[in-house]
Short mmCIF file of C-alpha atoms in Angstrom, two decimals:
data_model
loop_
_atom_site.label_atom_id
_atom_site.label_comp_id
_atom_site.label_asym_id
_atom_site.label_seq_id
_atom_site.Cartn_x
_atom_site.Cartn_y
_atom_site.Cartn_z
CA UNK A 25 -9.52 4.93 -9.23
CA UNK A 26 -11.78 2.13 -7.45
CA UNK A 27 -11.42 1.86 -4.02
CA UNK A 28 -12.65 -1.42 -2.12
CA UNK A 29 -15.31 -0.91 0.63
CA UNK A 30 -14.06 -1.82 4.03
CA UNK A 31 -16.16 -1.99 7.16
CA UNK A 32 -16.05 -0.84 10.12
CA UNK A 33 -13.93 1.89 9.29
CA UNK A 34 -13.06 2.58 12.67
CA UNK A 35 -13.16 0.49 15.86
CA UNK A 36 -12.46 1.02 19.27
CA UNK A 37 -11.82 -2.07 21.28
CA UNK A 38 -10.59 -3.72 24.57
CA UNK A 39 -7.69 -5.60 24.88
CA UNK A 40 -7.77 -9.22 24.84
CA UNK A 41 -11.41 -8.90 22.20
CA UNK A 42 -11.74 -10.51 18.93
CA UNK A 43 -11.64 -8.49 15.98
CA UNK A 44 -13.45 -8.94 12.59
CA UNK A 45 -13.49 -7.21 9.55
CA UNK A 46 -14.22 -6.98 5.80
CA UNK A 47 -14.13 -5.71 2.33
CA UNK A 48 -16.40 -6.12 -0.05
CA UNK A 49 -16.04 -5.55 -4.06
CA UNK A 50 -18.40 -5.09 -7.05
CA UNK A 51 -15.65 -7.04 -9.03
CA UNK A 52 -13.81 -10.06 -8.67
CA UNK A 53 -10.53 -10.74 -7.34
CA UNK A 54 -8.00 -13.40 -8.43
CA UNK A 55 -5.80 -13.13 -5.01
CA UNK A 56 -6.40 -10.57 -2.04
CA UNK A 57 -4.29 -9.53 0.44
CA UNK A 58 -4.61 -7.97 3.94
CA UNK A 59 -2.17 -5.26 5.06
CA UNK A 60 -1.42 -3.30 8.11
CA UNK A 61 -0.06 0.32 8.77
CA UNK A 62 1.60 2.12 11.51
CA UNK A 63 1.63 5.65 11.61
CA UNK A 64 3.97 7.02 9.38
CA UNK A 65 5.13 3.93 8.21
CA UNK A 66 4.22 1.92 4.76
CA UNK A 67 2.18 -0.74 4.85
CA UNK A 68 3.01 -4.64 6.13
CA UNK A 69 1.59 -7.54 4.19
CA UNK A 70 -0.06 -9.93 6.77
CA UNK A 71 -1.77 -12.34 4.52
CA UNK A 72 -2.20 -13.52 0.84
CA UNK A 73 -5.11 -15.61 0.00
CA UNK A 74 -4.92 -17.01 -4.03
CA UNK A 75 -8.25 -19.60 -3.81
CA UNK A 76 -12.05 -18.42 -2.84
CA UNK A 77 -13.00 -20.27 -0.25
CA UNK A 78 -9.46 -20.05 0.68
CA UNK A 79 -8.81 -19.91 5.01
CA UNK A 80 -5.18 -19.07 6.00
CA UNK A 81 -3.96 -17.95 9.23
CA UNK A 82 -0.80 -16.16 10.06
CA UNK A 83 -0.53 -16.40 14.13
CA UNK A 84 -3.41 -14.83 15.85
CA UNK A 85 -5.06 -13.75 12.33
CA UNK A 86 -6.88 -15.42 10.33
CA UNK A 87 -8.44 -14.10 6.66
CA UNK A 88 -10.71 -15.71 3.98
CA UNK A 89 -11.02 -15.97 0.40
CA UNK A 90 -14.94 -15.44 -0.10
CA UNK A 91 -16.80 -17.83 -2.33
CA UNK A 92 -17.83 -15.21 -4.82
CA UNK A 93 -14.55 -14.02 -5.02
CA UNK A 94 -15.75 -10.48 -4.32
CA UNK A 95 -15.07 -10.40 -0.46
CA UNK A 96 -13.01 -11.36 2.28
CA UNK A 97 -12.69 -11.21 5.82
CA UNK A 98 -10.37 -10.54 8.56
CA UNK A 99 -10.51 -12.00 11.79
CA UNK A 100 -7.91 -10.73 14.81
CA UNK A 101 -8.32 -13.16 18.07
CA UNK A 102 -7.45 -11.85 21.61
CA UNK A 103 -6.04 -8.64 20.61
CA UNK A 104 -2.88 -7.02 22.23
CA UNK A 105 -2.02 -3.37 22.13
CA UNK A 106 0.55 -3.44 18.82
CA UNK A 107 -2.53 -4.22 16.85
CA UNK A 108 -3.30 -0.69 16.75
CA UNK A 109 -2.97 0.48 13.24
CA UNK A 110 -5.14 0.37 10.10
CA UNK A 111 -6.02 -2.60 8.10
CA UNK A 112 -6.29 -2.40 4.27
CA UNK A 113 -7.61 -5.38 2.06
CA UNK A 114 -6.52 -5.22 -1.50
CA UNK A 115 -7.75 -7.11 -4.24
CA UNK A 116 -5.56 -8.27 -7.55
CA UNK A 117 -6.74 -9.40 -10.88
CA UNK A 118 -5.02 -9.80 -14.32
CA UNK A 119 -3.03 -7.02 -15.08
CA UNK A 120 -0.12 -5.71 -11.86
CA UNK A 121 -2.09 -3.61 -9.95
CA UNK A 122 -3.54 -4.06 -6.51
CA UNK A 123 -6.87 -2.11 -5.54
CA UNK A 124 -7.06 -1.21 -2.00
CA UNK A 125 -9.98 -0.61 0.49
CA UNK A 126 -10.78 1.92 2.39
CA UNK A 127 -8.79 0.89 5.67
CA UNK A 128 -10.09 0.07 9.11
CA UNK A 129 -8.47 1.89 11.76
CA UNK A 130 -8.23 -0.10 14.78
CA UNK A 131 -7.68 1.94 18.16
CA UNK A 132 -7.43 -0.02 21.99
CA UNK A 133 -9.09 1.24 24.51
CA UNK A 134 -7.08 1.26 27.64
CA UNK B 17 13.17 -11.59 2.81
CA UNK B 18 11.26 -8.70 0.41
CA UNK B 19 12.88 -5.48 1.60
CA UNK B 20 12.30 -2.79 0.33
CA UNK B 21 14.09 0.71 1.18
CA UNK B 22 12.83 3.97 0.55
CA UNK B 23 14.93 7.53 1.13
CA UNK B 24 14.74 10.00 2.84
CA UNK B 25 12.14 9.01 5.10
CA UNK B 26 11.16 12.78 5.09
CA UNK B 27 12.18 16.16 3.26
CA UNK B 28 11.13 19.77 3.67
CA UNK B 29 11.74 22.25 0.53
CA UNK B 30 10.77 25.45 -0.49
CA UNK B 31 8.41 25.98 -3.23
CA UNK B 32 9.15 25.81 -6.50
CA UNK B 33 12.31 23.03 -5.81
CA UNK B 34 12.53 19.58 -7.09
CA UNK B 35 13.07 16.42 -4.64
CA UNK B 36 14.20 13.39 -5.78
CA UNK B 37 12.74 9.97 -3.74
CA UNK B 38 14.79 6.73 -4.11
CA UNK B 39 12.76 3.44 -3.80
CA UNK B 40 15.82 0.15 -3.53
CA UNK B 41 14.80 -3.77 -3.19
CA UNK B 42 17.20 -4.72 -0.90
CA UNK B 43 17.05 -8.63 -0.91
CA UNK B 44 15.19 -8.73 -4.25
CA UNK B 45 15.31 -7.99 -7.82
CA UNK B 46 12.12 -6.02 -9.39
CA UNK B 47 11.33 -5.20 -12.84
CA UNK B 48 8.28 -3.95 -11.14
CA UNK B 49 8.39 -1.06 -8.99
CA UNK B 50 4.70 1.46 -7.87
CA UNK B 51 4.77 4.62 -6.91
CA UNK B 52 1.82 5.67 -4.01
CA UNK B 53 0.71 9.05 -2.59
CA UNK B 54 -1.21 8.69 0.72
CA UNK B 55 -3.06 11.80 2.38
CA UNK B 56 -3.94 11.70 6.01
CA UNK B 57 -6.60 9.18 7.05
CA UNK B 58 -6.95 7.66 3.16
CA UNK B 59 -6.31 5.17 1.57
CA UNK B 60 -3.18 4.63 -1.24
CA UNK B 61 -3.21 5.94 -4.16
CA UNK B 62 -1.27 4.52 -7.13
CA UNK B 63 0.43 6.98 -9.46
CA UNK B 64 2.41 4.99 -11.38
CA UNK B 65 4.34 1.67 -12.33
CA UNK B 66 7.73 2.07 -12.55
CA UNK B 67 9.04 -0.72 -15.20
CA UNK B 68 12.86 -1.08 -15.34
CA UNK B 69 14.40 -0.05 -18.58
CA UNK B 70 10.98 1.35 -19.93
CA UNK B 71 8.79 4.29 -19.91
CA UNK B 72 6.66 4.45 -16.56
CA UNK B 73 2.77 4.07 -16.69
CA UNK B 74 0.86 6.70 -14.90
CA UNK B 75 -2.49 6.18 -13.93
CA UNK B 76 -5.30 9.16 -14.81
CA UNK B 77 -4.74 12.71 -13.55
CA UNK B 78 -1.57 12.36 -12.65
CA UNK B 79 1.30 14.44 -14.81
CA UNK B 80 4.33 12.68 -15.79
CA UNK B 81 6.16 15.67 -16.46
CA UNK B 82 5.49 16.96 -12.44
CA UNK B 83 5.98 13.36 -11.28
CA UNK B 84 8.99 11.61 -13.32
CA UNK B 85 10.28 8.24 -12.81
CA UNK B 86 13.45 6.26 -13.63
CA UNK B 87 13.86 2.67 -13.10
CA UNK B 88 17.41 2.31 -14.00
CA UNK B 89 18.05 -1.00 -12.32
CA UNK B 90 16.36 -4.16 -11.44
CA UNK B 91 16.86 -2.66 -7.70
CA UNK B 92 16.00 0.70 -7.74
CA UNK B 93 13.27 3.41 -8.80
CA UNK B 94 13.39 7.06 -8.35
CA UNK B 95 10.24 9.46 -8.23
CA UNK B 96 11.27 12.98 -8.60
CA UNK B 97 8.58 15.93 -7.91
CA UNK B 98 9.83 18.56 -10.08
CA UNK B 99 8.91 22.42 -9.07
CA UNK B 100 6.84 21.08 -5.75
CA UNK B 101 4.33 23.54 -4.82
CA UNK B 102 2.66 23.18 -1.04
CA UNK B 103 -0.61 21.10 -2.57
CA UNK B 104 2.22 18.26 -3.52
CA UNK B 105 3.30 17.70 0.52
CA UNK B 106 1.94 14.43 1.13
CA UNK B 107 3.15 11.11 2.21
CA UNK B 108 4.56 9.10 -0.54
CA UNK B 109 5.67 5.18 -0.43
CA UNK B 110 7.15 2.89 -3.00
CA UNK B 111 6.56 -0.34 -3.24
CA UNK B 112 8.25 -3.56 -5.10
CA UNK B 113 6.94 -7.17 -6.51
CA UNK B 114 9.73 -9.87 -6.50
CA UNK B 115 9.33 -11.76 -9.86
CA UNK B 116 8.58 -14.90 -8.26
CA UNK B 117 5.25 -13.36 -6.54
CA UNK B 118 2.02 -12.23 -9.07
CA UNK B 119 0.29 -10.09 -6.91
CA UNK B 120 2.57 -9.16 -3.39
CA UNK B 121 3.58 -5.81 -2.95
CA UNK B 122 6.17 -5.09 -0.21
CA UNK B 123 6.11 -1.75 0.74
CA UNK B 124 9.08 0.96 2.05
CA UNK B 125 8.76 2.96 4.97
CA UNK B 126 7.57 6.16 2.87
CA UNK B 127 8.87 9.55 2.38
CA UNK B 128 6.88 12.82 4.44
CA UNK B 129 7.12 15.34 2.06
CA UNK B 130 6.37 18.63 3.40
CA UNK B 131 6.87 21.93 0.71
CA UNK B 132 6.57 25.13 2.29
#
C-alpha cells in the first residue's frame, strides 16, 4: 500500500537540540497525526492536527497542518533522552484508514 | 482514556500451529478494530479492519483464510494465524478507534511472534 515519505529517516542528536521533521504526500490528507514508538512497543499518538494551516503543540512538541494539505511537520524543542524512538506521521482521508510514513528514528548521542 | 490491550505480548510455536492474538479496548467501545504486521526497521502495515459483527476487510495480498479475524464484541478482536510457518514471525499490533474520534488510532503494545 502507499507509504508517506518521511525525512530524515534517521538522526543522531545531542541532548538538549531541537528536532524537526517531516512527511510529505502526493495526496491530500483530511487530518494527520504524529506517533511515536519504543522498541517493542506499539505506537503512541502525540498529536492530531484536523485544519491545514493547523499549529498544535503538546508540551515540548509542536506539529503543523501544511497549507496544501499534503505535508506536515514535526518540531521536538530541547530534547531529553526518552525521546529516543521513531516518529511516524500518518495521514487520514475519507474512508477509516490511516497511511503511515516511513518513520524517523531518532537516536541521542551521549 | 483510549486503552487498548493486546495478548500475549509474545508467543513462540512450532511450525505448522495456529496462535490466536486478542486485541481488548479497555476504557472504550470500538466497532472498529485494525490489524498491523510490522517487520524490523519498517513501517506498519495494515492487514485488515476488523468490524464488529461483520466480515473483516483485508487489504491486497493478504489471505483471509491464513489470517482470520473475529470481532465478537464492541471490545474485543481476535487475529488468529492458522498453520504459521517461520516467514509469518513478525511483530503484530492491534489497534482501536473510539466512535467519538474519525481518524485516532490507539494502539496495543503488540504481540512478537516468533515460529520456529
Amino acid at each position: 500500500g502507499q507509504q508517506l515519505n518521511q525525512s530524515p529517516q534517521s538522526m543522531f542528536i545531542q541532548e538538549g537540540e531541537d528536532v524537526s521533521m517531516n512527511c510529505t504526500s502526493s495526496s491530500i490528507f483530511n487530518t494527520w497525526l504524529w506517533y511515536k514508538q519504543d522498541p517493542g512497543e506499539g505506537p503512541v499518538l502525540l498529536i492530531a492536527l484536523y485544519k491545514a494551516g493547523e499549529l498544535t503543540s503538546n508540551g515540548r512538541l509542536t506539529a503543523q497542518f501544511g497549507i496544501t494539505r499534503k505535508d506536515s511537520f514535526l518540531n521536538i524543542s530541547a530534547s531529553i533522552p526518552s525521546d529516543v524512538g521513531i516518529y511516524f506521521c500518518a495521514g487520514h482521508f475519507g474512508n477509516e484508514k490511516l497511511t503511515f510514513g516511513t518513520g524517523t528514528r531518532l537516536t541521542i548521542i551521549p | 482514556g483510549a486503552v487498548v490491550s493486546q495478548h500475549p505480548s509474545w508467543v513462540i510455536c512450532k511450525s505448522g500451529t495456529s496462535v490466536k492474538i486478542e486485541c481488548r479496548s479497555l476504557d472504550f467501545q470500538a466497532t472498529t478494530m485494525f490489524w498491523y504486521r510490522q517487520f524490523p526497521k519498517q513501517s506498519l502495515m495494515l492487514m485488515a479492519t476488523s468490524n464488529e459483527g461483520s466480515k473483516a476487510t483485508y487489504e491486497q495480498g493478504v489471505e483471509k483464510d491464513k489470517f482470520l479475524i473475529n470481532h465478537a464484541s464492541l471490545t474485543l478482536s481476535t487475529l488468529t494465524v492458522t498453520s504459521a510457518h517461520p516467514e509469518d514471525s513478525s511483530f503484530y499490533i492491534c489497534s482501536a478507534r473510539p466512535p467519538s474520534m474519525v481518524a485516532e488510532q490507539f494502539f496495543g503494545p503488540g504481540t512478537r511472534l516468533t515460529v520456529l
